[in-house]
Short mmCIF file of C-alpha atoms in Angstrom, two decimals:
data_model
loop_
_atom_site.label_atom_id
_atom_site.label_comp_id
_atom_site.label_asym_id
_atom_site.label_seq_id
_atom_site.Cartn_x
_atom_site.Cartn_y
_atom_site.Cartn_z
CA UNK A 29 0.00 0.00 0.00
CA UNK A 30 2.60 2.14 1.32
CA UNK A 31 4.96 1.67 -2.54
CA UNK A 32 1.44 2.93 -4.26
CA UNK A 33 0.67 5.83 -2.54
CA UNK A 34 4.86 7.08 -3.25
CA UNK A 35 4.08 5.79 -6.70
CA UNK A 36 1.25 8.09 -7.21
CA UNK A 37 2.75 11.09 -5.31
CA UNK A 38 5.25 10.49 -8.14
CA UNK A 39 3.09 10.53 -10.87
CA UNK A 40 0.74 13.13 -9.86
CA UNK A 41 2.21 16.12 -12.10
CA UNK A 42 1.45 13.38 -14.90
CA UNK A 43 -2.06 12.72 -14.20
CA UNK A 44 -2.81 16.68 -12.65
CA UNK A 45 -1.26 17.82 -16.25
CA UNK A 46 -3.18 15.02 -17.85
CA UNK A 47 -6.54 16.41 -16.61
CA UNK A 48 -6.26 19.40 -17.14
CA UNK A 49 -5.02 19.07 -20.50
CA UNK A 50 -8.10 17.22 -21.21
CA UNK A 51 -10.52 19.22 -18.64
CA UNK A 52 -9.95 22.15 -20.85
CA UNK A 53 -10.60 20.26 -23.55
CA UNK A 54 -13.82 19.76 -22.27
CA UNK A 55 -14.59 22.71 -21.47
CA UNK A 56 -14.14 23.72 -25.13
CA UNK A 57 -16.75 21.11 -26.59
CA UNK A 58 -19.63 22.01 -24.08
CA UNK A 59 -19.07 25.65 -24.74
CA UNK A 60 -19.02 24.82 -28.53
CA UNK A 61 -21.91 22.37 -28.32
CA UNK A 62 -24.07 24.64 -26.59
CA UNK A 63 -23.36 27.19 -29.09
CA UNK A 64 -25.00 24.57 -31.63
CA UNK A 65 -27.75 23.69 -29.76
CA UNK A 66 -26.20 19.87 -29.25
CA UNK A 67 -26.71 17.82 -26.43
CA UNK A 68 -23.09 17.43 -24.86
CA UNK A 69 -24.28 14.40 -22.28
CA UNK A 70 -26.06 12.43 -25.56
CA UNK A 71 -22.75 12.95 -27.56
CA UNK A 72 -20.43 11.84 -24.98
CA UNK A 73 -22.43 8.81 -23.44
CA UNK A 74 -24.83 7.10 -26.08
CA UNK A 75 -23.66 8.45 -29.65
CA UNK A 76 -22.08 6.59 -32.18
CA UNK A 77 -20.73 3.17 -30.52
CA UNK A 78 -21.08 4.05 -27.06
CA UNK A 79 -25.22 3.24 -27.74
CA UNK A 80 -23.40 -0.17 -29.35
CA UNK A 81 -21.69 -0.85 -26.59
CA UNK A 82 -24.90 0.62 -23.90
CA UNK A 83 -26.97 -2.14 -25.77
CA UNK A 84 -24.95 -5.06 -25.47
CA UNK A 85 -24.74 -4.46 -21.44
CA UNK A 86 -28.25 -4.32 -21.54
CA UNK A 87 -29.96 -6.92 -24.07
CA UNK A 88 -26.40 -8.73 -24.73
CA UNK A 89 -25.43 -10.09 -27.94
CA UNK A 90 -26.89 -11.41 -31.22
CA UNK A 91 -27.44 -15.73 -31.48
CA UNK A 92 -27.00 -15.48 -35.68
CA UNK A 93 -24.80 -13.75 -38.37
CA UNK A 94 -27.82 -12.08 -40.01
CA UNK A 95 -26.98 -10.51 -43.38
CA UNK A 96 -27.29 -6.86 -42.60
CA UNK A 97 -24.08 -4.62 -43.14
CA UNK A 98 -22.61 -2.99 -39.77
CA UNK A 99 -25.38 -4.32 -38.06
CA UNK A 100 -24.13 -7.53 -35.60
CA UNK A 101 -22.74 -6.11 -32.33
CA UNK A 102 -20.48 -9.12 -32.28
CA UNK A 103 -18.28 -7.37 -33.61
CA UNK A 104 -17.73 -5.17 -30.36
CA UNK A 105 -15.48 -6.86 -27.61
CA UNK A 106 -17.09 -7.94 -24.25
CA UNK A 107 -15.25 -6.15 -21.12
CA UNK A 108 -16.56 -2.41 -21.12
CA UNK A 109 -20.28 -3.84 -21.65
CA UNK A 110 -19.38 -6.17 -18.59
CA UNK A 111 -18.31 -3.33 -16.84
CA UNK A 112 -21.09 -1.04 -17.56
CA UNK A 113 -23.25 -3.92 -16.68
CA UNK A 114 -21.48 -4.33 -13.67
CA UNK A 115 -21.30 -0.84 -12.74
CA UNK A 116 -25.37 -0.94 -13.34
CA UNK A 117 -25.74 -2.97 -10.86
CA UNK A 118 -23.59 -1.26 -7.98
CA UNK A 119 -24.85 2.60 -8.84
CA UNK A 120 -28.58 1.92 -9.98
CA UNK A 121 -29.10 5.36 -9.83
CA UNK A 122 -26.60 6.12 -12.27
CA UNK A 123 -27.50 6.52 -15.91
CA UNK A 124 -26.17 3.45 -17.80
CA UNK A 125 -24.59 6.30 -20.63
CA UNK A 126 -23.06 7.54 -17.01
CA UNK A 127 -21.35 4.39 -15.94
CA UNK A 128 -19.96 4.43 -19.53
CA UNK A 129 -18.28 7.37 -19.16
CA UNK A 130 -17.50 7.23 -15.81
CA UNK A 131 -15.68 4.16 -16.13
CA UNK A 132 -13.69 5.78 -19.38
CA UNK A 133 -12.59 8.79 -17.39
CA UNK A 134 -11.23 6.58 -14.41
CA UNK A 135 -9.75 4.56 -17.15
CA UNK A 136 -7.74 7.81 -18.49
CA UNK A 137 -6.29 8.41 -15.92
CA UNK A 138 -5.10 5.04 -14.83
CA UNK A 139 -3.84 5.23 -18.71
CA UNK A 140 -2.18 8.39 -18.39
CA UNK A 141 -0.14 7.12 -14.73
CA UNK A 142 0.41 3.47 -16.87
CA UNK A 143 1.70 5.89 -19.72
CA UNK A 144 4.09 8.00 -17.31
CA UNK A 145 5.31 5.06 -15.75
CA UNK A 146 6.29 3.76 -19.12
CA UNK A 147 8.15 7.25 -19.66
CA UNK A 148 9.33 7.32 -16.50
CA UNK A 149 11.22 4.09 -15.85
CA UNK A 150 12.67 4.63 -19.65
CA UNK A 151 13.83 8.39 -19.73
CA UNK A 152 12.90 9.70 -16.24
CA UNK A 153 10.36 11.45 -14.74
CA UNK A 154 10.23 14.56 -16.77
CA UNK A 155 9.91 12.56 -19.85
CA UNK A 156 6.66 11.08 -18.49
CA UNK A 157 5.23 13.34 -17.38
CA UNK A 158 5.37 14.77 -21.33
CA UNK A 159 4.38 11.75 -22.63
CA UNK A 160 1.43 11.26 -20.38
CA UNK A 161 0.16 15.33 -21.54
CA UNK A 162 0.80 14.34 -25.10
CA UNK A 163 -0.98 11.53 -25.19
CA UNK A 164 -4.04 13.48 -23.59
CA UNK A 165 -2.77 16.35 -26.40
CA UNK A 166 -3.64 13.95 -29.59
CA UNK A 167 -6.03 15.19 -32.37
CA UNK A 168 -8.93 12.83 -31.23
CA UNK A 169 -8.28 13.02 -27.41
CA UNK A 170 -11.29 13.92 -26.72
CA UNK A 171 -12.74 10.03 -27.04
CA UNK A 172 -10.59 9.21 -24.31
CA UNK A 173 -13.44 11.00 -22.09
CA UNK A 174 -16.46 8.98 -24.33
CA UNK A 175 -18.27 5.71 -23.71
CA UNK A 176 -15.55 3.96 -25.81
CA UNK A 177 -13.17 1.40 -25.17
CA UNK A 178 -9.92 3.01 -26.01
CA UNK A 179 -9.07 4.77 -22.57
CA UNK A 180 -9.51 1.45 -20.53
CA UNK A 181 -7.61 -0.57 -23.49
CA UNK A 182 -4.53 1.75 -23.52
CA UNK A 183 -4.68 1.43 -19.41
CA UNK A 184 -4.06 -2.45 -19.68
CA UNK A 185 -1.86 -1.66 -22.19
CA UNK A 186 0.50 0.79 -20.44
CA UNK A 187 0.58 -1.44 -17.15
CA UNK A 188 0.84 -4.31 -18.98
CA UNK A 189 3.89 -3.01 -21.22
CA UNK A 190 5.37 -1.98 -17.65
CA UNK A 191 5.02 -4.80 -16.25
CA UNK A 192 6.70 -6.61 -19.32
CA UNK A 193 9.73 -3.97 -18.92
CA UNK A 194 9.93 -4.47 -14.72
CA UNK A 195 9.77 -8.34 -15.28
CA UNK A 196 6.09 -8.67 -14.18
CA UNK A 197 5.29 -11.54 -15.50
CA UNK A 198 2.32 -12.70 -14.14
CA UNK A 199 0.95 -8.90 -14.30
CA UNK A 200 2.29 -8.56 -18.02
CA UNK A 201 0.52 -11.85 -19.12
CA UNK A 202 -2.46 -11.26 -17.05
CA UNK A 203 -2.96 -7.52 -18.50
CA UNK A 204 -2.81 -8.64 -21.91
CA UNK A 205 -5.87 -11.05 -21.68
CA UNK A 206 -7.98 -8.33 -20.73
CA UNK A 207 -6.53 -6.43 -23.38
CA UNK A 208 -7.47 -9.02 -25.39
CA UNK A 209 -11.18 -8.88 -24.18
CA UNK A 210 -11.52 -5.14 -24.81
CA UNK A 211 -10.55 -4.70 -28.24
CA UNK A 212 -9.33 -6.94 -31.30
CA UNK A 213 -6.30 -5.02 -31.36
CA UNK A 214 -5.09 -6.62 -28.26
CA UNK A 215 -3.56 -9.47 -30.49
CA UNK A 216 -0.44 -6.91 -30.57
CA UNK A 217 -0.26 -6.57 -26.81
CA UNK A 218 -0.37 -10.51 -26.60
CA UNK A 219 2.30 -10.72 -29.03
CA UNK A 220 4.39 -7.84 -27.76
CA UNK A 221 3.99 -9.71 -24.14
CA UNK A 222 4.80 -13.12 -25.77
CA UNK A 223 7.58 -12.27 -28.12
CA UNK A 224 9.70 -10.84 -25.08
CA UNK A 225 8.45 -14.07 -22.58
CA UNK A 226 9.73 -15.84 -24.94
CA UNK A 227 12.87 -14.39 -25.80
CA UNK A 228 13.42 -13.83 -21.96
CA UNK A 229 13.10 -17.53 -21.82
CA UNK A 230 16.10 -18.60 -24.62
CA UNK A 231 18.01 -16.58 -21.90
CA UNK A 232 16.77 -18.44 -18.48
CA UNK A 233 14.14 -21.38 -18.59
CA UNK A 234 11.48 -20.14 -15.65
CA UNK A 235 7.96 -20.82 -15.11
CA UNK A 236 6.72 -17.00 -14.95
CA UNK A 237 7.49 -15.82 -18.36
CA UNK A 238 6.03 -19.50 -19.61
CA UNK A 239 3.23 -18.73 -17.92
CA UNK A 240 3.01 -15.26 -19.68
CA UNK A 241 3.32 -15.71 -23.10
CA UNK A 242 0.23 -19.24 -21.90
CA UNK A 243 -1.90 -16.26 -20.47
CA UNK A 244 -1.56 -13.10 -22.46
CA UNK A 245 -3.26 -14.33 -25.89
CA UNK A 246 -6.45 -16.29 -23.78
CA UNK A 247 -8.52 -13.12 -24.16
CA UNK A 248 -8.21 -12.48 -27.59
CA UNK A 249 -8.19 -16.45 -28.43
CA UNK A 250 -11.67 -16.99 -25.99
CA UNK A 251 -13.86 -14.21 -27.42
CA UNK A 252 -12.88 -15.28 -30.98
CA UNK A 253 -13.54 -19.05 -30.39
CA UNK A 254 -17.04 -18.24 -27.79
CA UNK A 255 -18.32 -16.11 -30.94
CA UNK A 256 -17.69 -19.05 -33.58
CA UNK A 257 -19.41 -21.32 -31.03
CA UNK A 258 -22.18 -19.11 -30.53
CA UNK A 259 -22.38 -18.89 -34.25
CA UNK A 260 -21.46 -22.33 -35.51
CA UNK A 261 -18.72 -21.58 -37.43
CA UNK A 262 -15.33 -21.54 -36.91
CA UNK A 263 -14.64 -18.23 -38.55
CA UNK A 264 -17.63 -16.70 -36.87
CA UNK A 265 -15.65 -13.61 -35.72
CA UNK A 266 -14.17 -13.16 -39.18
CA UNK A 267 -17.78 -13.61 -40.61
CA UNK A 268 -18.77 -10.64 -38.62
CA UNK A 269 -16.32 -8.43 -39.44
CA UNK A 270 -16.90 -9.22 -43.24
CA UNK A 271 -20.16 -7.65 -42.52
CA UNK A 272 -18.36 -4.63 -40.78
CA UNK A 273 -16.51 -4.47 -44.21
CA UNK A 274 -13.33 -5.00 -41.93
CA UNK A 275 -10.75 -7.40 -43.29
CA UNK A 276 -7.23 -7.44 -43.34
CA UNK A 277 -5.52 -6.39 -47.01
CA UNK A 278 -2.11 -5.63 -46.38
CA UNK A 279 -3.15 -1.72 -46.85
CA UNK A 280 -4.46 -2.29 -50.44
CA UNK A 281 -7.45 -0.13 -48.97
CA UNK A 282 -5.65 2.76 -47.49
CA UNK A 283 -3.26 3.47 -49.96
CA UNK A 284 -6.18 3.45 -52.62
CA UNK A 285 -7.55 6.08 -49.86
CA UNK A 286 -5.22 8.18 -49.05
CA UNK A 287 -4.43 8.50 -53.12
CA UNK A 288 -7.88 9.42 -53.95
CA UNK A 289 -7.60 11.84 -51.13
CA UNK A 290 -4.93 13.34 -52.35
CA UNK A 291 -5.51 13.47 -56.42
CA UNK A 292 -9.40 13.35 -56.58
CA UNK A 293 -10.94 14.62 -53.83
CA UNK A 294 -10.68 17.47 -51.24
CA UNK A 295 -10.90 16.01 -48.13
CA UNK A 296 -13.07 16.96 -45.55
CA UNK A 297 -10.87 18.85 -42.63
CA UNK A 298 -11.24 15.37 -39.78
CA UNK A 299 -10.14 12.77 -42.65
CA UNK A 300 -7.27 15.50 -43.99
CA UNK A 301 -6.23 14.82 -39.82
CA UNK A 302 -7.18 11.47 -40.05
CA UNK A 303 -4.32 10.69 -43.05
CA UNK A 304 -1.62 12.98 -41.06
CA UNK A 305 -1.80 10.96 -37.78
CA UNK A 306 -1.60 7.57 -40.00
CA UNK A 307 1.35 9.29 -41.91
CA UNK A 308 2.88 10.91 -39.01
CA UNK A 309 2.64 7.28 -36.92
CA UNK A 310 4.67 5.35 -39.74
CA UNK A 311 7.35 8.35 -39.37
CA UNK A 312 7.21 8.27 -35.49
CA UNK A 313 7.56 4.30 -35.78
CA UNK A 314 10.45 5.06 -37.48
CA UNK A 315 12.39 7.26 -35.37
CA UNK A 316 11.08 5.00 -32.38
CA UNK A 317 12.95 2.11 -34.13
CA UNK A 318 16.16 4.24 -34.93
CA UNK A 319 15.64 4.83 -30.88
CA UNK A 320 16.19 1.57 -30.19
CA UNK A 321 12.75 1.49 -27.65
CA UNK A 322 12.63 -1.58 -25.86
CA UNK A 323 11.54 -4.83 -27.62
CA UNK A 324 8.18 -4.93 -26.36
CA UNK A 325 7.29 -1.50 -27.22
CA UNK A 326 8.36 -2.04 -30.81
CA UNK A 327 6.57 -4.91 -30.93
CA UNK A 328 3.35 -3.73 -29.71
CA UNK A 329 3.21 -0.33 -32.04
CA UNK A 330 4.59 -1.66 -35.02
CA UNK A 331 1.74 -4.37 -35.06
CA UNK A 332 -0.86 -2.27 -34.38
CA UNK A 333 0.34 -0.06 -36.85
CA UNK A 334 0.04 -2.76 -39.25
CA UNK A 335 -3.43 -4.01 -38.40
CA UNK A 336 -4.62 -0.66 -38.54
CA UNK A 337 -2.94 0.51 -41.75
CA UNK A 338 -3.38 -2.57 -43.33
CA UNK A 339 -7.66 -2.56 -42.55
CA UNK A 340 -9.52 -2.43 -45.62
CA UNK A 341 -12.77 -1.34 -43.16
CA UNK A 342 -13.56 2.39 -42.82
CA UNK A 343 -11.11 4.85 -42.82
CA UNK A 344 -11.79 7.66 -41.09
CA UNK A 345 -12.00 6.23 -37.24
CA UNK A 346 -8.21 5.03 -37.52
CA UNK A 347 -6.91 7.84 -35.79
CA UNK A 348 -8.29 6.56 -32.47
CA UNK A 349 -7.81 3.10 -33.32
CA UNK A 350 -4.38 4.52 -32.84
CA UNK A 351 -4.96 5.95 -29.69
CA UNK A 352 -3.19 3.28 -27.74
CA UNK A 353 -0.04 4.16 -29.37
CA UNK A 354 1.69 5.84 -26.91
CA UNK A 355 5.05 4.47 -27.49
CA UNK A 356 4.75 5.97 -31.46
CA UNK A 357 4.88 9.39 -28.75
CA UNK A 358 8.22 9.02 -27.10
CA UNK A 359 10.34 10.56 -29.52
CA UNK A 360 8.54 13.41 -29.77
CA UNK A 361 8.08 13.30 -25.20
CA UNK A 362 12.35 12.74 -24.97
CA UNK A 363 12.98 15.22 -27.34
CA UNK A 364 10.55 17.87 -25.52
CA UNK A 365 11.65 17.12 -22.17
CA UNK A 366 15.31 18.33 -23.19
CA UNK A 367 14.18 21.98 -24.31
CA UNK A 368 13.83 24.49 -21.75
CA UNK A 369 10.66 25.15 -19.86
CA UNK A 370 9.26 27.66 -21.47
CA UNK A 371 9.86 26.28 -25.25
CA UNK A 372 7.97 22.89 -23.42
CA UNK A 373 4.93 24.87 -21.86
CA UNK A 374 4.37 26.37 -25.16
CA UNK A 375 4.31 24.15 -27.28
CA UNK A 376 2.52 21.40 -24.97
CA UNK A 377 -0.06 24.44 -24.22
CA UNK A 378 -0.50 24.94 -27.98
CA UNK A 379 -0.75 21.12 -28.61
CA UNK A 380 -3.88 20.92 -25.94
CA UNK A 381 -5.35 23.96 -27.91
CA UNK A 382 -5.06 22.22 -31.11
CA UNK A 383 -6.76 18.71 -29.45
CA UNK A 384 -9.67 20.68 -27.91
CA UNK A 385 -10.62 22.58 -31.62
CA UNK A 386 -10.06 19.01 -33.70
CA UNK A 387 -12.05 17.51 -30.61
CA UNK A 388 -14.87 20.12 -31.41
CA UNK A 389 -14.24 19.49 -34.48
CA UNK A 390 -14.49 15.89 -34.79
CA UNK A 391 -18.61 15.70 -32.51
CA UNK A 392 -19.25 18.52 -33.73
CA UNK A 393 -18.35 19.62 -37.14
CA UNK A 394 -17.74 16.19 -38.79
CA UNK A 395 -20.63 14.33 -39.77
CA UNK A 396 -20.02 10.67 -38.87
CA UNK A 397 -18.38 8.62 -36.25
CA UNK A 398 -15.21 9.46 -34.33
#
């Protein structure tokens, strides 16, 4: 008890910076929403998937594939409807939209102290406690304070990558299978976990990191086989996301996109952002590479990187499928935390300005989904 309460006294200019960063950027989109006329608790709790993800913890999935395009909420993974559900039940005077986003928010900010410990134990404390404001500081931040799944996926993912980089075993492996229940992304965690388990083991044969790279896929591998048995397939899962238009092409897809984008259309302002965070991640992948980062964080971006790049499904959300990609970040945290402290709080101040507008932007000005 006593080593967590030090360890959040240490992080708490992380996660103070962190909400504030994104408590501003709050701020902006209910001032700008009631200026339209728009109902900020509808767009925050039960808009786009979050009503997805409301209606599974309340009527539970579909029995049958069906036929109907982006229409079988199989697709969605089970642990934020489980704990909406759960949270249901504890605070039944709680709006179900408010569990949502109540258990997103506490998410963030067990996120942003996973995120600073990452920083932290790699580069020091000043480093993560850059990292942690920049992650809050991305284009599409503002989701991390929606009924989604991304804030509570990037917290396992932080503490699990920790864990993986403090020899945590147990933790690592254990994180990863509830990564693995949250979102279909959280193959790459399970791989990132598994690859370095394994690796660690070539170097000294013990049970824990066995254990880890047994535990860390179960998540991923138990949802995907439960929906094929609840279907009667085998490739029940990949049925679904046939239906979500969602298969995997080797980025066919998005370069076809992004050169339409670029030589037939003009792009609407959120996909013009869209297609610089998916450029700007290959480029920070790079640099995080030439880095040298840790195994385990190269592992984990550079897959998801690929799984989201190389989607054929709709383009436009892939800037928060990228979301948990705080490592892509840590070039960009070391180099700030080496310039003087005025050159940081200006242009850390000017990147939380720039994430509250595209938040607006992206509820509020952009017609479609997040």
């Amino acid at each position: 008890m006593a080593h967590t309460v030090h360890a959040l006294r240490h992080a708490a200019p992380a996660l103070a910076a962190y909400a504030a960063v994104r408590g501003f950027g709050l701020l902006v989109f209910t001032l700008w929403a009631h200026r339209d006329g728009r109902g900020v608790r509808h767009l925050l709790m039960a808009s786009w998937d979050c009503d997805w993800y409301l209606r599974i913890a309340s009527d539970g999935y579909a029995h049958e594939l069906g036929t109907r395009v982006d229409g079988n909420n199989l697709a969605f993974f089970p642990l934020y409807p489980s704990l909406i559900r759960a949270g249901d039940t504890l605070l039944p005077w709680l709006p179900r939209g408010g569990v949502g986003l109540s258990v997103s928010v506490a998410a963030s900010l067990l996120a942003a102290w996973g995120i600073f410990a990452v920083g932290d134990r790699l580069y020091g404390r000043r480093a993560g406690v850059v990292l942690a404001v920049l992650w809050g500081s991305l284009p599409v931040a503002l989701v991390q304070w929606m009924g989604y799944t991304e804030s509570l996926f990037t917290a396992l993912c932080a503490w699990s990558l920790y864990a993986v980089l403090s020899g945590r075993w147990l933790w690592a492996g254990s994180l990863a299978a509830l990564a693995g229940l949250t979102r279909p992304t959280g193959v790459a965690l399970a791989a990132a976990v598994s690859v370095t388990a394994l690796l660690t083991l070539r170097r000294s044969c013990t049970v824990r990191p066995l254990l880890a790279v047994v535990i860390a896929p179960l998540g991923w591998l138990s949802y995907v086989g439960w929906v094929g048995l609840r279907l009667g397939r085998w490739d029940g899962y990949f049925a679904v996301q046939r239906l979500w238009r969602n298969e995997w092409d080797g980025g066919v897809a998005t370069l076809r996109r992004m050169r339409d984008l670029f030589l037939a259309e003009r792009p609407a302002l959120f996909v013009a952002m869209v297609t610089a965070v998916l450029l700007g991640s290959v480029v920070l992948f790079v640099l995080s590479a030439g880095d040298r980062q840790p195994l385990p964080l190269l592992v984990f971006s550079g897959l998801l990187l690929l799984i989201v790049l190389g989607s054929s499904g709709v383009y436009f959300p892939r800037a928060r499928f990228l979301l948990p990609g705080f490592p892509l970040l840590l070039p960009v945290a070391v180099a700030l935390a080496r310039a003087r402290t005025h050159v940081l709080v200006t242009l850390l101040t000017a990147a939380a300005l720039t994430s509250a507008v595209f938040g607006g932007h992206m509820l509020l000005g952009w017609h479609g989904p997040p």
